[in-house]
Amino acid sequence: MAAPIPRGLTTAGRPPRPRQTGPQSPRAPRAWRQRLRGVLLGLVLGLGLLLAPAGSPTWAAPTSQEQAGPASALCAPIDTAGVAALFDRWNAALASGDPEQVAALYGDDALLLPTLSPIPRADHAAIADYFVQFLAQAPEGRIDSRTVRLGCNEALDAGTYSFLLHPAGQEPRRVAARYSFVYSFDGTDWHIQHHHSSLMPAAAA
């Protein structure tokens, strides 16, 4: 009867090989190969950017102005004095006596709610027609009180104004009114987009 083999020995008398664990397991080389592949890919991409000829398109992070969008870069500069100058330009057009010159200061889709007419004027022809009658009285305008609000390519000028009128064959008379102008910038110039003017109500007794 053969003697029993001691525990821990093989039939050849050698101790058994230990089981592979840890980084020497079959899974470890596969993970290292994947990492090595990623490093090599990064090096190739980096060399490609370094060796790219000058002038070739490359990606760059957007600047703070680009992140803000184009709107801020397209706002036409204007201040309170600039808004006052727009009224002065309109008043000078009144002094020219030419209705077309006045109507040209209004936008293509402007709306005029005039002082001395109950009819809204919503196109160039209708606006010019109103000023034919109004300019016949040689109006001289002035601002009596004003509030200005500014926006991007828009400006509001509102308050009270008055006109010294010179009707033919009559004594000059001053007419007081409330007004509001909304100006808009069309990429080239400022135009009147909305103009409301109404006679000043009689003072309360």
XYZ file of N, CA, C and O in Angstrom:
820
model
N 0.860 -1.183 0.000
C 0.000 0.000 0.000
C 0.893 1.229 0.000
O 1.815 1.348 0.779
N 0.627 2.167 -0.936
C 1.466 3.368 -1.071
C 1.254 4.298 0.089
O 0.150 4.410 0.625
N 2.352 4.954 0.416
C 2.263 5.929 1.519
C 1.458 7.134 1.067
O 1.524 7.549 -0.093
N 0.675 7.703 1.942
C -0.140 8.879 1.567
C 0.737 10.086 1.260
O 1.796 10.250 1.851
N 0.309 10.913 0.266
C 1.057 12.111 -0.123
C 0.815 13.183 0.908
O -0.339 13.509 1.240
N 1.881 13.744 1.431
C 1.678 14.812 2.448
C 0.920 15.978 1.849
O 1.039 16.292 0.675
N 0.147 16.637 2.704
C -0.608 17.816 2.248
C 0.352 18.921 1.865
O 1.340 19.170 2.514
N 0.046 19.586 0.761
C 0.890 20.673 0.302
C 1.903 20.243 -0.710
O 2.674 21.069 -1.181
N 1.975 18.962 -1.058
C 2.931 18.483 -2.048
C 2.176 17.858 -3.205
O 1.101 17.282 -3.029
N 2.760 17.945 -4.420
C 2.203 17.279 -5.592
C 2.749 15.879 -5.655
O 3.590 15.481 -4.834
N 2.263 15.194 -6.638
C 2.743 13.824 -6.788
C 4.208 13.797 -7.119
O 4.884 12.799 -6.899
N 4.759 14.857 -7.633
C 6.182 14.922 -7.946
C 6.991 15.372 -6.759
O 8.201 15.538 -6.849
N 6.329 15.678 -5.672
C 7.054 16.103 -4.490
C 7.321 17.578 -4.440
O 8.064 18.031 -3.578
N 6.753 18.376 -5.405
C 6.956 19.826 -5.403
C 5.722 20.533 -4.860
O 4.591 20.061 -5.068
N 5.906 21.639 -4.183
C 4.709 22.374 -3.672
C 3.905 22.914 -4.843
O 4.458 23.233 -5.885
N 2.572 23.006 -4.741
C 1.725 23.524 -5.837
C 1.985 25.003 -6.079
O 2.367 25.728 -5.172
N 1.813 25.418 -7.361
C 1.968 26.836 -7.710
C 0.847 27.654 -7.077
O -0.317 27.266 -7.114
N 1.215 28.807 -6.510
C 0.149 29.643 -5.901
C -0.790 30.189 -6.971
O -0.383 30.438 -8.098
N -2.057 30.418 -6.631
C -3.042 30.998 -7.547
C -2.703 32.471 -7.791
O -2.328 33.198 -6.889
N -2.833 32.886 -9.059
C -2.516 34.271 -9.424
C -3.633 35.187 -8.959
O -4.803 34.945 -9.249
N -3.252 36.199 -8.218
C -4.201 37.183 -7.709
C -3.625 38.556 -7.921
O -2.446 38.715 -8.230
N -4.411 39.584 -7.650
C -3.934 40.963 -7.717
C -3.566 41.363 -9.123
O -4.167 40.921 -10.103
N -2.542 42.223 -9.277
C -2.196 42.785 -10.591
C -1.695 41.751 -11.576
O -1.581 42.007 -12.748
N -1.361 40.515 -11.099
C -0.883 39.499 -12.012
C -2.008 38.647 -12.582
O -1.761 37.733 -13.347
N -3.291 38.956 -12.204
C -4.419 38.173 -12.711
C -4.619 38.487 -14.180
O -4.193 39.520 -14.681
N -5.286 37.590 -14.941
C -5.468 37.811 -16.379
C -6.191 39.100 -16.695
O -6.056 39.635 -17.780
N -6.993 39.647 -15.790
C -7.739 40.871 -16.085
C -6.842 42.108 -16.057
O -7.131 43.111 -16.707
N -5.775 42.071 -15.281
C -4.931 43.253 -15.122
C -4.289 43.691 -16.422
O -4.316 44.877 -16.754
N -3.663 42.823 -17.207
C -3.055 43.290 -18.465
C -4.050 43.964 -19.378
O -3.726 44.925 -20.062
N -5.303 43.496 -19.418
C -6.306 44.115 -20.277
C -6.576 45.551 -19.849
O -6.671 46.451 -20.688
N -6.707 45.825 -18.556
C -6.945 47.196 -18.079
C -5.767 48.102 -18.399
O -5.933 49.249 -18.822
N -4.529 47.587 -18.223
C -3.356 48.411 -18.529
C -3.263 48.714 -20.013
O -2.844 49.795 -20.420
N -3.644 47.744 -20.843
C -3.607 47.997 -22.288
C -4.587 49.092 -22.676
O -4.323 49.932 -23.535
N -5.784 49.112 -22.052
C -6.763 50.164 -22.353
C -6.244 51.542 -21.935
O -6.410 52.524 -22.654
N -5.581 51.616 -20.800
C -5.010 52.893 -20.356
C -3.912 53.350 -21.299
O -3.830 54.531 -21.662
N -3.067 52.393 -21.712
C -1.981 52.732 -22.618
C -2.520 53.222 -23.957
O -2.000 54.180 -24.545
N -3.611 52.601 -24.417
C -4.215 53.018 -25.681
C -4.737 54.453 -25.584
O -4.604 55.253 -26.504
N -5.334 54.802 -24.447
C -5.827 56.162 -24.264
C -4.713 57.182 -24.230
O -4.815 58.276 -24.791
N -3.591 56.842 -23.573
C -2.456 57.760 -23.520
C -1.879 57.994 -24.907
O -1.565 59.118 -25.309
N -1.742 56.915 -25.678
C -1.200 57.035 -27.028
C -2.111 57.880 -27.916
O -1.635 58.687 -28.720
N -3.437 57.699 -27.777
C -4.371 58.493 -28.573
C -4.253 59.971 -28.245
O -4.261 60.841 -29.123
N -4.090 60.278 -26.954
C -3.911 61.673 -26.566
C -2.642 62.273 -27.127
O -2.616 63.427 -27.568
N -1.551 61.469 -27.143
C -0.306 61.968 -27.715
C -0.432 62.236 -29.201
O 0.084 63.222 -29.722
N -1.139 61.353 -29.919
C -1.320 61.545 -31.354
C -2.099 62.815 -31.640
O -1.753 63.614 -32.517
N -3.181 63.045 -30.886
C -3.974 64.260 -31.092
C -3.163 65.503 -30.772
O -3.234 66.514 -31.474
N -2.370 65.433 -29.706
C -1.553 66.586 -29.348
C -0.513 66.903 -30.407
O -0.299 68.062 -30.769
N 0.135 65.851 -30.945
C 1.117 66.081 -32.008
C 0.458 66.642 -33.256
O 1.022 67.481 -33.961
N -0.780 66.203 -33.531
C -1.485 66.718 -34.700
C -1.744 68.207 -34.603
O -1.612 68.949 -35.577
N -2.098 68.692 -33.396
C -2.327 70.125 -33.215
C -1.019 70.904 -33.316
O -0.969 72.007 -33.867
N 0.071 70.330 -32.772
C 1.351 71.035 -32.825
C 1.904 71.126 -34.235
O 2.532 72.121 -34.615
N 1.661 70.090 -35.031
C 2.206 70.052 -36.378
C 1.277 70.642 -37.416
O 1.620 70.679 -38.603
N 0.086 71.112 -37.014
C -0.863 71.683 -37.982
C -0.272 72.943 -38.580
O 0.351 73.748 -37.879
N -0.428 73.163 -39.888
C 0.128 74.367 -40.516
C -0.536 75.623 -39.998
O -1.689 75.605 -39.582
N 0.211 76.727 -40.023
C -0.324 78.020 -39.562
C -1.513 78.417 -40.407
O -1.527 78.248 -41.622
N -2.525 78.949 -39.746
C -3.714 79.397 -40.469
C -4.795 78.344 -40.564
O -5.892 78.626 -41.040
N -4.494 77.097 -40.157
C -5.524 76.070 -40.214
C -6.507 76.297 -39.097
O -6.166 76.803 -38.026
N -7.801 75.953 -39.271
C -8.811 76.219 -38.244
C -8.581 75.386 -37.009
O -8.318 74.190 -37.088
N -8.634 76.016 -35.871
C -8.506 75.329 -34.591
C -9.629 75.778 -33.684
O -10.216 76.846 -33.858
N -9.941 74.964 -32.693
C -10.992 75.313 -31.739
C -10.429 76.178 -30.640
O -9.308 75.969 -30.178
N -11.181 77.164 -30.243
C -10.777 78.029 -29.140
C -11.972 78.257 -28.244
O -13.111 78.301 -28.702
N -11.713 78.389 -26.970
C -12.794 78.639 -26.026
C -13.418 79.990 -26.310
O -12.724 80.954 -26.623
N -14.756 80.105 -26.234
C -15.405 81.384 -26.506
C -15.034 82.431 -25.483
O -14.847 82.127 -24.310
N -14.879 83.662 -25.934
C -14.584 84.771 -25.032
C -15.837 85.151 -24.271
O -16.950 84.732 -24.589
N -15.653 85.986 -23.257
C -16.809 86.411 -22.461
C -17.793 87.188 -23.303
O -19.009 87.104 -23.117
N -17.288 87.976 -24.293
C -18.194 88.734 -25.152
C -18.998 87.810 -26.048
O -20.191 88.011 -26.262
N -18.335 86.725 -26.557
C -19.064 85.776 -27.381
C -20.091 85.030 -26.566
O -21.187 84.726 -27.036
N -19.762 84.699 -25.308
C -20.724 84.011 -24.463
C -21.920 84.887 -24.175
O -23.030 84.396 -24.016
N -21.718 86.190 -24.100
C -22.830 87.092 -23.833
C -23.761 87.203 -25.013
O -24.893 87.651 -24.876
N -23.329 86.795 -26.210
C -24.173 86.866 -27.388
C -23.963 88.151 -28.141
O -23.350 89.109 -27.653
N -24.471 88.197 -29.374
C -24.217 89.363 -30.216
C -25.046 90.580 -29.858
O -24.746 91.674 -30.300
N -26.111 90.414 -29.049
C -27.023 91.529 -28.822
C -26.309 92.725 -28.201
O -26.521 93.868 -28.600
N -25.439 92.462 -27.175
C -24.791 93.568 -26.491
C -23.879 94.350 -27.421
O -23.659 95.538 -27.239
N -23.305 93.683 -28.445
C -22.408 94.365 -29.363
C -23.157 95.167 -30.415
O -22.570 95.962 -31.121
N -24.480 94.984 -30.534
C -25.259 95.631 -31.572
C -26.110 96.774 -31.044
O -26.940 97.298 -31.781
N -25.975 97.147 -29.797
C -26.750 98.246 -29.240
C -26.093 99.575 -29.622
O -24.943 99.824 -29.266
N -26.831 100.412 -30.342
C -26.297 101.717 -30.746
C -26.186 102.625 -29.522
O -27.109 102.689 -28.715
N -25.073 103.318 -29.357
C -24.908 104.190 -28.195
C -25.814 105.411 -28.295
O -25.946 106.024 -29.352
N -26.457 105.746 -27.189
C -27.268 106.969 -27.110
C -27.421 107.336 -25.636
O -27.388 106.459 -24.761
N -27.558 108.622 -25.366
C -27.777 109.093 -24.009
C -28.897 110.123 -24.023
O -29.536 110.353 -25.058
N -29.139 110.740 -22.869
C -30.231 111.703 -22.764
C -30.040 112.875 -23.721
O -30.999 113.340 -24.356
N -28.803 113.337 -23.849
C -28.541 114.436 -24.774
C -28.817 114.011 -26.217
O -29.309 114.804 -27.027
N -28.503 112.775 -26.536
C -28.784 112.282 -27.884
C -30.273 112.205 -28.176
O -30.712 112.497 -29.293
N -31.060 111.827 -27.170
C -32.515 111.794 -27.340
C -33.048 113.214 -27.528
O -33.921 113.457 -28.369
N -32.529 114.162 -26.767
C -32.947 115.552 -26.926
C -32.610 116.061 -28.326
O -33.388 116.825 -28.929
N -31.480 115.608 -28.872
C -31.097 116.020 -30.229
C -32.055 115.464 -31.278
O -32.287 116.102 -32.316
N -32.620 114.286 -31.003
C -33.597 113.721 -31.946
C -34.858 114.585 -31.998
O -35.445 114.795 -33.075
N -35.286 115.116 -30.849
C -36.430 116.033 -30.876
C -36.062 117.317 -31.601
O -36.874 117.857 -32.374
N -34.870 117.832 -31.352
C -34.455 119.062 -32.032
C -34.440 118.868 -33.549
O -34.785 119.789 -34.300
N -34.035 117.696 -33.992
C -34.044 117.403 -35.430
C -35.470 117.419 -35.971
O -35.746 117.958 -37.051
N -36.390 116.831 -35.215
C -37.808 116.827 -35.619
C -38.354 118.253 -35.638
O -39.066 118.647 -36.572
N -38.030 119.061 -34.638
C -38.513 120.433 -34.559
C -37.952 121.272 -35.705
O -38.642 122.145 -36.262
N -36.693 120.995 -36.078
C -36.099 121.711 -37.216
C -36.794 121.328 -38.517
O -36.953 122.168 -39.424
N -37.216 120.064 -38.625
C -37.958 119.652 -39.814
C -39.295 120.365 -39.894
O -39.758 120.724 -40.986
N -39.931 120.612 -38.736
C -41.171 121.403 -38.739
C -40.901 122.792 -39.303
O -41.696 123.325 -40.097
N -39.795 123.390 -38.911
C -39.471 124.753 -39.350
C -39.196 124.817 -40.847
O -39.310 125.886 -41.454
N -38.864 123.663 -41.460
C -38.601 123.661 -42.907
C -39.877 123.874 -43.710
O -39.825 124.286 -44.871
N -41.027 123.567 -43.101
C -42.303 123.693 -43.812
C -42.549 122.572 -44.812
O -43.526 122.633 -45.558
N -41.716 121.554 -44.829
C -41.830 120.463 -45.803
C -42.385 119.213 -45.111
O -41.683 118.586 -44.309
N -43.621 118.822 -45.404
C -44.206 117.635 -44.750
C -43.414 116.360 -45.023
O -43.319 115.490 -44.145
N -42.846 116.227 -46.206
C -42.083 115.024 -46.525
C -40.818 114.926 -45.687
O -40.400 113.834 -45.297
N -40.213 116.058 -45.412
C -39.006 116.056 -44.576
C -39.338 115.609 -43.160
O -38.556 114.879 -42.536
N -40.481 116.020 -42.652
C -40.905 115.586 -41.318
C -41.263 114.105 -41.332
O -40.825 113.332 -40.465
N -42.046 113.675 -42.319
C -42.482 112.279 -42.376
C -41.304 111.325 -42.544
O -41.366 110.171 -42.115
N -40.220 111.790 -43.149
C -39.044 110.945 -43.348
C -38.374 110.574 -42.030
O -37.582 109.621 -41.984
N -38.667 111.288 -40.954
C -38.086 110.989 -39.653
C -38.813 109.851 -38.943
O -38.347 109.373 -37.905
N -39.936 109.411 -39.486
C -40.714 108.311 -38.914
C -40.343 106.997 -39.604
O -40.031 106.973 -40.801
N -40.380 105.905 -38.853
C -40.095 104.594 -39.414
C -41.164 104.152 -40.394
O -42.263 104.713 -40.461
N -40.827 103.101 -41.145
C -41.756 102.619 -42.173
C -43.081 102.143 -41.581
O -44.121 102.260 -42.216
N -43.049 101.582 -40.386
C -44.282 101.096 -39.755
C -44.615 101.907 -38.501
O -45.174 101.382 -37.536
N -44.271 103.190 -38.526
C -44.516 104.062 -37.371
C -46.005 104.346 -37.208
O -46.787 104.259 -38.160
N -46.358 104.703 -35.982
C -47.732 105.109 -35.674
C -47.702 106.503 -35.076
O -46.996 106.756 -34.099
N -48.481 107.413 -35.669
C -48.619 108.772 -35.168
C -50.054 108.983 -34.699
O -51.007 108.781 -35.463
N -50.187 109.366 -33.434
C -51.483 109.777 -32.884
C -51.384 111.286 -32.676
O -50.885 111.751 -31.647
N -51.842 112.087 -33.654
C -51.490 113.509 -33.687
C -52.310 114.373 -32.725
O -53.343 113.968 -32.209
N -51.800 115.592 -32.549
C -52.415 116.531 -31.613
C -53.744 117.060 -32.129
O -54.732 117.111 -31.388
N -53.785 117.459 -33.385
C -54.938 118.187 -33.915
C -55.743 117.379 -34.931
O -56.396 117.946 -35.798
N -55.700 116.058 -34.802
C -56.504 115.211 -35.683
C -56.920 113.960 -34.927
O -56.115 113.392 -34.176
N -58.177 113.502 -35.109
C -58.629 112.289 -34.422
C -58.230 111.013 -35.164
O -58.531 109.912 -34.688
N -57.570 111.133 -36.306
C -57.274 109.973 -37.153
C -55.858 109.467 -36.877
O -54.883 110.217 -37.044
N -55.679 108.200 -36.460
C -54.337 107.635 -36.323
C -53.654 107.557 -37.692
O -54.286 107.247 -38.698
N -52.380 107.842 -37.731
C -51.610 107.808 -38.986
C -50.584 106.673 -38.875
O -49.681 106.734 -38.044
N -50.735 105.647 -39.735
C -49.931 104.433 -39.589
C -49.065 104.121 -40.810
O -48.537 103.022 -40.910
N -48.913 105.074 -41.726
C -47.995 104.870 -42.850
C -47.446 106.222 -43.286
O -47.904 107.276 -42.838
N -46.459 106.191 -44.166
C -45.763 107.420 -44.553
C -46.712 108.444 -45.163
O -46.666 109.631 -44.818
N -47.569 107.995 -46.055
C -48.469 108.926 -46.738
C -49.408 109.612 -45.754
O -49.641 110.824 -45.839
N -49.954 108.843 -44.807
C -50.896 109.420 -43.842
C -50.186 110.384 -42.895
O -50.743 111.433 -42.521
N -48.957 110.059 -42.518
C -48.199 110.958 -41.639
C -47.879 112.261 -42.364
O -48.063 113.361 -41.816
N -47.425 112.159 -43.602
C -47.125 113.370 -44.375
C -48.383 114.214 -44.568
O -48.330 115.453 -44.516
N -49.522 113.554 -44.778
C -50.786 114.281 -44.976
C -51.146 115.103 -43.735
O -51.612 116.243 -43.862
N -50.933 114.551 -42.542
C -51.233 115.314 -41.338
C -50.375 116.568 -41.264
O -50.861 117.660 -40.924
N -49.092 116.443 -41.587
C -48.203 117.589 -41.437
C -48.429 118.653 -42.515
O -47.999 119.798 -42.341
N -49.115 118.316 -43.602
C -49.488 119.355 -44.564
C -50.336 120.411 -43.867
O -50.109 121.627 -44.004
N -51.318 119.969 -43.087
C -52.207 120.893 -42.383
C -51.510 121.542 -41.190
O -51.669 122.736 -40.935
N -50.718 120.738 -40.462
C -50.083 121.265 -39.261
C -49.021 122.307 -39.603
O -48.930 123.365 -38.964
N -48.201 122.062 -40.615
C -47.141 122.998 -40.972
C -47.677 124.280 -41.586
O -46.963 125.303 -41.624
N -48.906 124.262 -42.056
C -49.499 125.486 -42.594
C -49.636 126.558 -41.514
O -49.774 127.749 -41.833
N -49.561 126.129 -40.234
C -49.660 127.085 -39.135
C -48.280 127.481 -38.593
O -48.205 128.143 -37.550
N -47.230 127.112 -39.301
C -45.851 127.478 -38.928
C -45.576 127.221 -37.448
O -45.244 128.146 -36.689
N -45.675 125.962 -37.004
C -45.502 125.674 -35.571
C -44.046 125.830 -35.122
O -43.102 125.519 -35.843
N -43.905 126.329 -33.913
C -42.601 126.421 -33.256
C -42.706 125.647 -31.955
O -43.395 126.063 -31.029
N -42.028 124.500 -31.877
C -42.163 123.632 -30.711
C -41.101 123.875 -29.655
O -40.006 124.359 -29.943
N -41.444 123.541 -28.430
C -40.486 123.589 -27.335
C -40.882 122.533 -26.303
O -42.064 122.193 -26.155
N -39.901 122.008 -25.602
C -40.135 121.041 -24.535
C -40.356 121.798 -23.223
O -39.565 122.669 -22.857
N -41.436 121.448 -22.521
C -41.710 122.061 -21.227
C -41.316 121.155 -20.060
O -40.901 121.633 -19.006
N -41.455 119.862 -20.215
C -40.974 118.894 -19.222
C -40.676 117.586 -19.960
O -41.290 117.288 -20.987
N -39.730 116.855 -19.430
C -39.266 115.669 -20.182
C -38.811 114.565 -19.230
O -38.187 114.827 -18.197
N -39.110 113.324 -19.612
C -38.572 112.127 -18.975
C -38.026 111.229 -20.076
O -38.712 110.983 -21.074
N -36.805 110.744 -19.902
C -36.142 109.910 -20.920
C -35.839 108.543 -20.316
O -35.354 108.454 -19.183
N -36.128 107.516 -21.070
C -35.774 106.145 -20.708
C -35.002 105.530 -21.878
O -35.428 105.659 -23.024
N -33.902 104.855 -21.569
C -33.033 104.313 -22.606
C -33.041 102.795 -22.576
O -33.103 102.175 -21.509
N -32.979 102.187 -23.760
C -32.880 100.741 -23.900
C -31.920 100.406 -25.024
O -31.246 101.277 -25.570
N -31.853 99.126 -25.361
C -30.979 98.692 -26.453
C -31.662 98.983 -27.778
O -32.682 98.367 -28.115
N -31.133 99.968 -28.505
C -31.672 100.390 -29.803
C -33.089 100.952 -29.689
O -33.819 101.014 -30.681
N -33.472 101.367 -28.505
C -34.768 102.012 -28.288
C -34.592 103.131 -27.265
O -33.747 103.039 -26.371
N -35.409 104.157 -27.394
C -35.389 105.256 -26.432
C -36.782 105.848 -26.343
O -37.490 105.953 -27.354
N -37.172 106.203 -25.136
C -38.469 106.835 -24.888
C -38.245 108.254 -24.412
O -37.443 108.500 -23.500
N -38.940 109.186 -25.025
C -38.921 110.594 -24.624
C -40.370 110.991 -24.414
O -41.170 110.990 -25.366
N -40.750 111.298 -23.172
C -42.146 111.604 -22.860
C -42.213 112.785 -21.912
O -41.307 113.013 -21.106
N -43.293 113.544 -22.019
C -43.477 114.692 -21.140
C -44.521 115.639 -21.695
O -45.541 115.211 -22.238
N -44.236 116.926 -21.573
C -45.152 117.952 -22.079
C -44.374 118.891 -22.997
O -43.201 119.185 -22.751
N -45.039 119.326 -24.054
C -44.455 120.328 -24.946
C -45.546 121.278 -25.389
O -46.737 121.083 -25.099
N -45.138 122.333 -26.061
C -46.119 123.306 -26.543
C -45.645 123.863 -27.877
O -44.449 123.808 -28.209
N -46.594 124.378 -28.641
C -46.312 124.923 -29.967
C -46.893 126.326 -30.072
O -48.045 126.555 -29.685
N -46.085 127.208 -30.569
C -46.581 128.521 -30.933
C -47.033 128.427 -32.390
O -46.210 128.215 -33.282
N -48.348 128.558 -32.599
C -48.930 128.419 -33.936
C -49.204 129.794 -34.532
O -49.569 130.745 -33.818
N -49.068 129.890 -35.835
C -49.285 131.149 -36.554
C -50.324 130.912 -37.659
O -49.971 130.870 -38.845
N -51.587 130.786 -37.286
C -52.613 130.581 -38.316
C -52.712 131.800 -39.230
O -52.572 132.954 -38.784
N -52.942 131.552 -40.491
C -53.036 132.652 -41.457
C -54.186 133.585 -41.079
O -55.314 133.150 -40.836
N -53.879 134.890 -41.029
C -54.902 135.894 -40.735
C -55.318 135.940 -39.292
O -56.314 136.610 -38.967
N -54.630 135.223 -38.379
C -55.008 135.213 -36.967
C -53.787 135.521 -36.102
O -52.647 135.452 -36.547
N -54.078 135.857 -34.882
C -53.013 136.107 -33.919
C -52.337 134.779 -33.545
O -53.003 133.731 -33.468
N -51.043 134.799 -33.324
C -50.371 133.573 -32.879
C -50.958 133.092 -31.553
O -51.380 133.895 -30.703
N -50.985 131.809 -31.371
C -51.489 131.223 -30.124
C -50.623 130.024 -29.754
O -50.097 129.347 -30.626
N -50.520 129.805 -28.454
C -49.707 128.681 -27.978
C -50.636 127.540 -27.561
O -51.621 127.748 -26.844
N -50.289 126.356 -28.021
C -51.057 125.150 -27.715
C -50.169 124.216 -26.896
O -49.051 123.875 -27.325
N -50.648 123.827 -25.733
C -49.905 122.915 -24.856
C -50.424 121.493 -25.031
O -51.621 121.268 -25.222
N -49.523 120.533 -24.962
C -49.909 119.140 -25.174
C -48.993 118.212 -24.377
O -47.899 118.595 -23.943
N -49.460 116.995 -24.188
C -48.631 115.918 -23.647
C -48.121 115.090 -24.821
O -48.800 114.950 -25.825
N -46.942 114.527 -24.659
C -46.358 113.804 -25.795
C -45.582 112.581 -25.328
O -45.173 112.473 -24.167
N -45.363 111.679 -26.252
C -44.407 110.587 -26.078
C -43.851 110.220 -27.445
O -44.590 110.088 -28.420
N -42.531 110.132 -27.523
C -41.824 109.638 -28.701
C -41.139 108.324 -28.320
O -40.457 108.258 -27.292
N -41.296 107.311 -29.139
C -40.503 106.088 -29.022
C -39.612 106.034 -30.256
O -40.099 105.981 -31.388
N -38.305 106.091 -30.022
C -37.335 106.036 -31.115
C -36.740 104.627 -31.192
O -36.546 103.960 -30.161
N -36.433 104.195 -32.405
C -35.752 102.911 -32.592
C -34.624 103.080 -33.599
O -34.701 103.920 -34.509
N -33.583 102.290 -33.401
C -32.415 102.320 -34.291
C -32.517 101.150 -35.262
O -32.651 100.001 -34.844
N -32.469 101.446 -36.569
C -32.681 100.416 -37.583
C -31.376 99.872 -38.167
O -31.389 99.189 -39.184
N -30.259 100.154 -37.512
C -28.967 99.725 -38.021
C -28.224 100.830 -38.748
O -27.008 100.739 -38.956
N -28.942 101.869 -39.140
C -28.333 102.999 -39.845
C -28.603 104.320 -39.144
O -27.707 105.142 -38.983
N -29.853 104.533 -38.717
C -30.227 105.815 -38.113
C -31.372 105.576 -37.135
O -32.018 104.519 -37.126
N -31.608 106.595 -36.318
C -32.728 106.574 -35.374
C -33.970 107.134 -36.063
O -33.900 108.141 -36.752
N -35.104 106.462 -35.862
C -36.374 106.908 -36.415
C -37.450 106.900 -35.333
O -37.338 106.170 -34.334
N -38.478 107.694 -35.565
C -39.625 107.708 -34.652
C -40.478 106.486 -34.970
O -40.948 106.314 -36.094
N -40.666 105.639 -33.972
C -41.471 104.431 -34.154
C -42.911 104.661 -33.689
O -43.843 104.089 -34.244
N -43.050 105.472 -32.672
C -44.390 105.784 -32.147
C -44.364 107.225 -31.642
O -43.412 107.642 -30.978
N -45.394 107.967 -31.970
C -45.501 109.364 -31.531
C -46.952 109.613 -31.137
O -47.858 109.510 -31.962
N -47.138 109.911 -29.878
C -48.473 110.254 -29.372
C -48.443 111.690 -28.882
O -47.508 112.107 -28.185
N -49.456 112.460 -29.236
C -49.550 113.854 -28.811
C -51.024 114.185 -28.579
O -51.868 113.935 -29.445
N -51.327 114.699 -27.405
C -52.716 115.044 -27.076
C -52.753 116.379 -26.340
O -51.844 116.719 -25.578
N -53.801 117.148 -26.606
C -53.931 118.456 -25.983
C -53.967 118.345 -24.477
O -54.531 117.383 -23.911
N -53.359 119.295 -23.822
C -53.353 119.320 -22.375
C -54.773 119.537 -21.860
O -55.474 120.442 -22.305
N -55.235 118.687 -20.941
C -56.584 118.898 -20.411
C -56.672 120.191 -19.601
O -55.664 120.674 -19.070
N -57.862 120.740 -19.571
C -58.076 121.966 -18.807
C -57.824 121.704 -17.322
O -58.076 120.612 -16.810
N -57.266 122.713 -16.662
C -56.989 122.579 -15.241
C -58.278 122.391 -14.467
O -59.321 122.991 -14.794
N -58.242 121.573 -13.432
C -59.430 121.345 -12.603
C -59.786 122.612 -11.868
O -58.922 123.362 -11.419
N -61.064 122.829 -11.739
C -61.545 124.045 -11.063
C -61.255 123.956 -9.572
O -61.317 122.901 -8.990
